[in-house]
């Protein structure tokens, strides 16, 4: 059993910053890639940023230069530092963890989501 839990969302004014956190726990041998997705009302879920076990990062064009993804491999935790937020960043943010379980199987876990609202 693997759990993925996000935290850190909230309401922020345009130009402000937020930091999201996500921790994977349970029967984990290794967490491979971790990623953040977001879904705005009426839109499809989209990839925001990802990071591999080795630390290689990837960003969507919409957030490149404003968001930074990082991870603490020892704690199976990933972070998303969001700066210069704009109203278009308003969405439910989801964490995704690709896990090699202690039982030797691969599992893709999703968090429950955390709301980010950018508004004055």
Tab-separated table of N, CA and C in Angstrom:
chain	number	residue	atom	x	y	z
A	1	UNK	N	0.845	-1.180	0.000
A	1	UNK	CA	0.000	0.000	0.000
A	1	UNK	C	0.892	1.246	0.000
A	2	UNK	N	0.591	2.164	-0.905
A	2	UNK	CA	1.350	3.400	-1.031
A	2	UNK	C	0.391	4.569	-0.903
A	3	UNK	N	0.778	5.560	-0.116
A	3	UNK	CA	-0.024	6.777	0.037
A	3	UNK	C	0.778	7.962	-0.485
A	4	UNK	N	0.058	8.887	-1.113
A	4	UNK	CA	0.657	10.118	-1.626
A	4	UNK	C	-0.181	11.272	-1.107
A	5	UNK	N	0.453	12.180	-0.379
A	5	UNK	CA	-0.277	13.251	0.289
A	5	UNK	C	0.370	14.597	-0.025
A	6	UNK	N	-0.463	15.527	-0.536
A	6	UNK	CA	0.017	16.871	-0.848
A	6	UNK	C	-0.369	17.832	0.268
A	7	UNK	N	0.332	18.954	0.319
A	7	UNK	CA	-0.023	20.040	1.227
A	7	UNK	C	0.541	21.340	0.670
A	8	UNK	N	0.016	22.461	1.171
A	8	UNK	CA	0.601	23.748	0.850
A	8	UNK	C	-0.200	24.641	-0.063
A	9	UNK	N	-1.356	24.222	-0.527
A	9	UNK	CA	-2.148	25.083	-1.380
A	9	UNK	C	-2.777	26.222	-0.603
A	10	UNK	N	-3.475	27.104	-1.328
A	10	UNK	CA	-4.159	28.201	-0.667
A	10	UNK	C	-4.476	29.327	-1.629
A	11	UNK	N	-4.851	30.455	-1.046
A	11	UNK	CA	-5.199	31.656	-1.797
A	11	UNK	C	-4.021	32.624	-1.756
A	12	UNK	N	-3.638	33.133	-2.920
A	12	UNK	CA	-2.518	34.063	-2.993
A	12	UNK	C	-2.826	35.126	-4.029
A	13	UNK	N	-2.303	36.321	-3.821
A	13	UNK	CA	-2.509	37.401	-4.773
A	13	UNK	C	-1.595	37.238	-5.989
A	14	UNK	N	-1.998	37.784	-7.121
A	14	UNK	CA	-1.113	37.745	-8.298
A	14	UNK	C	0.259	38.324	-7.970
A	15	UNK	N	1.286	37.639	-8.454
A	15	UNK	CA	2.656	38.030	-8.155
A	15	UNK	C	3.224	37.372	-6.925
A	16	UNK	N	2.373	36.696	-6.157
A	16	UNK	CA	2.820	36.050	-4.936
A	16	UNK	C	3.429	34.688	-5.170
A	17	UNK	N	3.754	34.026	-4.056
A	17	UNK	CA	4.412	32.722	-4.100
A	17	UNK	C	3.713	31.727	-3.192
A	18	UNK	N	3.839	30.459	-3.557
A	18	UNK	CA	3.389	29.349	-2.728
A	18	UNK	C	4.358	28.203	-2.912
A	19	UNK	N	4.429	27.347	-1.892
A	19	UNK	CA	5.250	26.151	-1.990
A	19	UNK	C	4.393	24.951	-1.664
A	20	UNK	N	4.302	24.035	-2.612
A	20	UNK	CA	3.583	22.792	-2.403
A	20	UNK	C	4.554	21.687	-2.014
A	21	UNK	N	4.064	20.784	-1.171
A	21	UNK	CA	4.852	19.619	-0.765
A	21	UNK	C	4.045	18.364	-1.018
A	22	UNK	N	4.751	17.275	-1.243
A	22	UNK	CA	4.089	15.993	-1.472
A	22	UNK	C	4.995	14.891	-0.956
A	23	UNK	N	4.425	14.024	-0.131
A	23	UNK	CA	5.197	12.924	0.426
A	23	UNK	C	4.553	11.591	0.082
A	24	UNK	N	5.374	10.659	-0.340
A	24	UNK	CA	4.926	9.288	-0.590
A	24	UNK	C	5.373	8.418	0.580
A	25	UNK	N	4.480	7.520	0.998
A	25	UNK	CA	4.810	6.652	2.125
A	25	UNK	C	4.174	5.289	1.923
A	26	UNK	N	4.614	4.343	2.738
A	26	UNK	CA	4.065	3.001	2.645
A	26	UNK	C	5.126	2.002	2.238
A	27	UNK	N	4.683	0.984	1.511
A	27	UNK	CA	5.581	-0.091	1.104
A	27	UNK	C	6.383	0.351	-0.121
A	28	UNK	N	7.440	1.094	0.121
A	28	UNK	CA	8.226	1.698	-0.950
A	28	UNK	C	9.653	1.175	-0.919
A	29	UNK	N	10.108	0.643	-2.056
A	29	UNK	CA	11.521	0.338	-2.199
A	29	UNK	C	12.255	1.562	-2.735
A	30	UNK	N	11.667	2.168	-3.762
A	30	UNK	CA	12.238	3.387	-4.333
A	30	UNK	C	11.144	4.172	-5.056
A	31	UNK	N	11.171	5.481	-4.902
A	31	UNK	CA	10.299	6.340	-5.690
A	31	UNK	C	11.097	6.807	-6.902
A	32	UNK	N	10.652	6.458	-8.067
A	32	UNK	CA	11.341	6.869	-9.287
A	32	UNK	C	10.955	8.311	-9.608
A	33	UNK	N	10.314	8.577	-10.711
A	33	UNK	CA	9.942	9.946	-11.049
A	33	UNK	C	8.801	10.443	-10.161
A	34	UNK	N	8.818	11.729	-9.895
A	34	UNK	CA	7.709	12.393	-9.205
A	34	UNK	C	7.324	13.600	-10.046
A	35	UNK	N	6.072	13.973	-9.961
A	35	UNK	CA	5.604	15.051	-10.832
A	35	UNK	C	4.435	15.777	-10.189
A	36	UNK	N	4.222	16.981	-10.675
A	36	UNK	CA	3.043	17.776	-10.324
A	36	UNK	C	2.208	17.980	-11.578
A	37	UNK	N	0.906	17.755	-11.423
A	37	UNK	CA	-0.072	18.035	-12.459
A	37	UNK	C	-1.056	19.059	-11.905
A	38	UNK	N	-1.826	19.664	-12.794
A	38	UNK	CA	-2.885	20.551	-12.344
A	38	UNK	C	-4.082	20.425	-13.267
A	39	UNK	N	-5.237	20.735	-12.698
A	39	UNK	CA	-6.478	20.689	-13.467
A	39	UNK	C	-7.340	21.862	-13.071
A	40	UNK	N	-7.599	22.733	-14.032
A	40	UNK	CA	-8.494	23.869	-13.822
A	40	UNK	C	-9.911	23.459	-14.206
A	41	UNK	N	-10.924	24.133	-13.668
A	41	UNK	CA	-12.308	23.787	-13.994
A	41	UNK	C	-12.546	23.812	-15.506
A	42	UNK	N	-13.145	22.739	-16.000
A	42	UNK	CA	-13.470	22.662	-17.411
A	42	UNK	C	-12.312	22.320	-18.323
A	43	UNK	N	-11.155	22.052	-17.732
A	43	UNK	CA	-9.976	21.736	-18.540
A	43	UNK	C	-9.438	20.363	-18.165
A	44	UNK	N	-8.607	19.829	-19.053
A	44	UNK	CA	-7.994	18.536	-18.785
A	44	UNK	C	-6.813	18.699	-17.828
A	45	UNK	N	-6.479	17.608	-17.149
A	45	UNK	CA	-5.315	17.607	-16.272
A	45	UNK	C	-4.062	17.739	-17.138
A	46	UNK	N	-3.137	18.598	-16.705
A	46	UNK	CA	-1.922	18.823	-17.480
A	46	UNK	C	-0.695	18.698	-16.592
A	47	UNK	N	0.403	18.264	-17.214
A	47	UNK	CA	1.664	18.161	-16.497
A	47	UNK	C	2.235	19.561	-16.266
A	48	UNK	N	2.634	19.819	-15.030
A	48	UNK	CA	3.261	21.094	-14.678
A	48	UNK	C	4.780	20.943	-14.650
A	49	UNK	N	5.255	19.948	-13.906
A	49	UNK	CA	6.697	19.741	-13.775
A	49	UNK	C	6.948	18.319	-13.309
A	50	UNK	N	8.106	17.793	-13.660
A	50	UNK	CA	8.478	16.452	-13.228
A	50	UNK	C	9.959	16.425	-12.874
A	51	UNK	N	10.328	15.408	-12.075
A	51	UNK	CA	11.727	15.254	-11.683
A	51	UNK	C	12.020	13.767	-11.564
A	52	UNK	N	13.135	13.335	-12.137
A	52	UNK	CA	13.492	11.923	-12.087
A	52	UNK	C	14.209	11.600	-10.787
A	53	UNK	N	14.466	10.324	-10.571
A	53	UNK	CA	15.203	9.902	-9.380
A	53	UNK	C	16.577	10.558	-9.350
A	54	UNK	N	17.158	10.738	-10.535
A	54	UNK	CA	18.482	11.343	-10.619
A	54	UNK	C	18.481	12.851	-10.575
A	55	UNK	N	17.285	13.465	-10.578
A	55	UNK	CA	17.199	14.914	-10.439
A	55	UNK	C	16.992	15.688	-11.731
A	56	UNK	N	16.792	15.007	-12.832
A	56	UNK	CA	16.512	15.713	-14.090
A	56	UNK	C	15.099	16.263	-14.053
A	57	UNK	N	14.962	17.539	-14.378
A	57	UNK	CA	13.660	18.201	-14.282
A	57	UNK	C	13.104	18.545	-15.663
A	58	UNK	N	11.786	18.705	-15.692
A	58	UNK	CA	11.083	19.079	-16.915
A	58	UNK	C	9.917	19.971	-16.520
A	59	UNK	N	9.679	21.030	-17.301
A	59	UNK	CA	8.609	21.974	-16.993
A	59	UNK	C	7.742	22.221	-18.217
A	60	UNK	N	6.473	22.516	-17.953
A	60	UNK	CA	5.621	22.965	-19.040
A	60	UNK	C	6.033	24.388	-19.411
A	61	UNK	N	5.756	24.764	-20.639
A	61	UNK	CA	6.097	26.114	-21.091
A	61	UNK	C	5.381	27.174	-20.263
A	62	UNK	N	4.195	26.843	-19.762
A	62	UNK	CA	3.394	27.818	-19.029
A	62	UNK	C	4.027	28.225	-17.698
A	63	UNK	N	4.864	27.365	-17.135
A	63	UNK	CA	5.421	27.658	-15.809
A	63	UNK	C	6.940	27.800	-15.821
A	64	UNK	N	7.575	27.530	-16.949
A	64	UNK	CA	9.031	27.585	-17.023
A	64	UNK	C	9.533	28.976	-16.634
A	65	UNK	N	10.513	28.989	-15.745
A	65	UNK	CA	11.063	30.250	-15.274
A	65	UNK	C	10.367	30.810	-14.043
A	66	UNK	N	9.201	30.260	-13.700
A	66	UNK	CA	8.472	30.750	-12.524
A	66	UNK	C	8.369	29.680	-11.432
A	67	UNK	N	8.269	28.423	-11.848
A	67	UNK	CA	8.122	27.324	-10.888
A	67	UNK	C	9.423	26.526	-10.825
A	68	UNK	N	9.695	25.958	-9.663
A	68	UNK	CA	10.857	25.097	-9.483
A	68	UNK	C	10.448	23.835	-8.752
A	69	UNK	N	10.741	22.687	-9.356
A	69	UNK	CA	10.474	21.407	-8.717
A	69	UNK	C	11.779	20.887	-8.119
A	70	UNK	N	11.666	20.298	-6.928
A	70	UNK	CA	12.821	19.712	-6.276
A	70	UNK	C	12.348	18.515	-5.454
A	71	UNK	N	13.297	17.704	-4.987
A	71	UNK	CA	12.897	16.540	-4.211
A	71	UNK	C	13.929	16.219	-3.148
A	72	UNK	N	13.429	15.584	-2.106
A	72	UNK	CA	14.262	15.018	-1.058
A	72	UNK	C	14.122	13.508	-1.204
A	73	UNK	N	15.080	12.901	-1.853
A	73	UNK	CA	14.968	11.484	-2.174
A	73	UNK	C	14.879	10.630	-0.910
A	74	UNK	N	15.627	10.995	0.095
A	74	UNK	CA	15.633	10.209	1.329
A	74	UNK	C	14.277	10.214	2.022
A	75	UNK	N	13.517	11.279	1.825
A	75	UNK	CA	12.207	11.403	2.470
A	75	UNK	C	11.062	11.125	1.507
A	76	UNK	N	11.372	10.704	0.277
A	76	UNK	CA	10.324	10.440	-0.728
A	76	UNK	C	9.380	11.629	-0.853
A	77	UNK	N	9.939	12.804	-0.882
A	77	UNK	CA	9.158	14.032	-0.898
A	77	UNK	C	9.545	14.888	-2.103
A	78	UNK	N	8.551	15.527	-2.685
A	78	UNK	CA	8.781	16.446	-3.794
A	78	UNK	C	8.150	17.781	-3.450
A	79	UNK	N	8.756	18.844	-3.932
A	79	UNK	CA	8.280	20.199	-3.667
A	79	UNK	C	8.051	20.928	-4.992
A	80	UNK	N	7.152	21.892	-4.940
A	80	UNK	CA	6.948	22.774	-6.083
A	80	UNK	C	6.923	24.201	-5.561
A	81	UNK	N	7.984	24.938	-5.830
A	81	UNK	CA	8.044	26.352	-5.468
A	81	UNK	C	7.450	27.147	-6.625
A	82	UNK	N	6.395	27.883	-6.333
A	82	UNK	CA	5.685	28.636	-7.361
A	82	UNK	C	5.838	30.121	-7.088
A	83	UNK	N	6.488	30.816	-7.982
A	83	UNK	CA	6.699	32.257	-7.861
A	83	UNK	C	5.992	32.995	-8.991
A	84	UNK	N	5.832	34.287	-8.816
A	84	UNK	CA	5.205	35.136	-9.844
A	84	UNK	C	3.891	34.526	-10.321
A	85	UNK	N	3.072	34.137	-9.377
A	85	UNK	CA	1.810	33.464	-9.713
A	85	UNK	C	0.858	34.409	-10.435
A	86	UNK	N	0.124	33.832	-11.375
A	86	UNK	CA	-0.856	34.568	-12.167
A	86	UNK	C	-2.205	33.866	-12.036
A	87	UNK	N	-3.307	34.566	-12.317
A	87	UNK	CA	-4.623	33.929	-12.180
A	87	UNK	C	-4.762	32.635	-12.977
A	88	UNK	N	-4.067	32.526	-14.085
A	88	UNK	CA	-4.135	31.322	-14.915
A	88	UNK	C	-3.518	30.102	-14.232
A	89	UNK	N	-2.802	30.300	-13.139
A	89	UNK	CA	-2.257	29.184	-12.368
A	89	UNK	C	-3.283	28.581	-11.426
A	90	UNK	N	-4.444	29.204	-11.313
A	90	UNK	CA	-5.490	28.689	-10.441
A	90	UNK	C	-5.943	27.315	-10.915
A	91	UNK	N	-5.867	26.345	-10.025
A	91	UNK	CA	-6.211	24.966	-10.373
A	91	UNK	C	-6.076	24.082	-9.141
A	92	UNK	N	-6.558	22.858	-9.287
A	92	UNK	CA	-6.271	21.821	-8.302
A	92	UNK	C	-4.946	21.191	-8.731
A	93	UNK	N	-4.022	21.113	-7.801
A	93	UNK	CA	-2.694	20.572	-8.096
A	93	UNK	C	-2.580	19.164	-7.508
A	94	UNK	N	-2.111	18.243	-8.339
A	94	UNK	CA	-1.993	16.844	-7.945
A	94	UNK	C	-0.544	16.381	-8.031
A	95	UNK	N	-0.162	15.590	-7.061
A	95	UNK	CA	1.164	14.989	-7.057
A	95	UNK	C	1.067	13.560	-7.599
A	96	UNK	N	2.062	13.197	-8.351
A	96	UNK	CA	2.143	11.847	-8.906
A	96	UNK	C	3.497	11.241	-8.548
A	97	UNK	N	3.465	10.008	-8.080
A	97	UNK	CA	4.708	9.323	-7.722
A	97	UNK	C	4.746	7.961	-8.396
A	98	UNK	N	5.813	7.682	-9.083
A	98	UNK	CA	6.000	6.375	-9.715
A	98	UNK	C	6.905	5.554	-8.802
A	99	UNK	N	6.332	4.524	-8.232
A	99	UNK	CA	6.949	3.816	-7.118
A	99	UNK	C	7.297	2.380	-7.496
A	100	UNK	N	8.465	1.962	-7.084
A	100	UNK	CA	8.815	0.544	-7.068
A	100	UNK	C	8.560	0.090	-5.632
A	101	UNK	N	7.583	-0.779	-5.456
A	101	UNK	CA	7.167	-1.144	-4.111
A	101	UNK	C	8.138	-2.140	-3.481
A	102	UNK	N	7.954	-2.318	-2.187
A	102	UNK	CA	8.761	-3.297	-1.494
A	102	UNK	C	8.531	-4.717	-1.990
A	103	UNK	N	7.369	-4.939	-2.590
A	103	UNK	CA	7.051	-6.243	-3.150
A	103	UNK	C	7.577	-6.451	-4.553
A	104	UNK	N	8.236	-5.425	-5.103
A	104	UNK	CA	8.843	-5.571	-6.419
A	104	UNK	C	7.941	-5.212	-7.581
A	105	UNK	N	6.792	-4.604	-7.296
A	105	UNK	CA	5.900	-4.200	-8.375
A	105	UNK	C	5.971	-2.683	-8.551
A	106	UNK	N	5.539	-2.235	-9.724
A	106	UNK	CA	5.510	-0.815	-10.007
A	106	UNK	C	4.104	-0.281	-9.757
A	107	UNK	N	4.042	0.875	-9.145
A	107	UNK	CA	2.760	1.473	-8.749
A	107	UNK	C	2.826	2.965	-9.031
A	108	UNK	N	1.726	3.479	-9.605
A	108	UNK	CA	1.637	4.911	-9.851
A	108	UNK	C	0.621	5.500	-8.889
A	109	UNK	N	1.080	6.308	-7.973
A	109	UNK	CA	0.215	6.876	-6.957
A	109	UNK	C	-0.122	8.325	-7.222
A	110	UNK	N	-1.357	8.687	-6.879
A	110	UNK	CA	-1.819	10.069	-7.000
A	110	UNK	C	-2.247	10.579	-5.632
A	111	UNK	N	-1.971	11.843	-5.398
A	111	UNK	CA	-2.478	12.473	-4.201
A	111	UNK	C	-3.915	12.911	-4.397
A	112	UNK	N	-4.508	13.434	-3.324
A	112	UNK	CA	-5.916	13.821	-3.353
A	112	UNK	C	-6.106	15.214	-3.956
A	113	UNK	N	-5.027	15.935	-4.136
A	113	UNK	CA	-5.117	17.267	-4.719
A	113	UNK	C	-5.094	18.360	-3.676
A	114	UNK	N	-4.541	19.504	-4.064
A	114	UNK	CA	-4.550	20.687	-3.200
A	114	UNK	C	-4.870	21.898	-4.078
A	115	UNK	N	-5.785	22.732	-3.591
A	115	UNK	CA	-6.277	23.849	-4.396
A	115	UNK	C	-5.339	25.044	-4.295
A	116	UNK	N	-5.018	25.606	-5.450
A	116	UNK	CA	-4.262	26.853	-5.527
A	116	UNK	C	-5.143	27.874	-6.237
A	117	UNK	N	-5.387	28.986	-5.577
A	117	UNK	CA	-6.206	30.055	-6.150
A	117	UNK	C	-5.405	31.346	-6.159
A	118	UNK	N	-5.266	31.920	-7.344
A	118	UNK	CA	-4.530	33.171	-7.497
A	118	UNK	C	-5.545	34.267	-7.846
A	119	UNK	N	-5.752	35.162	-6.906
A	119	UNK	CA	-6.782	36.180	-7.097
A	119	UNK	C	-6.515	37.368	-6.193
A	120	UNK	N	-6.884	38.542	-6.675
A	120	UNK	CA	-6.761	39.735	-5.839
A	120	UNK	C	-8.079	40.008	-5.118
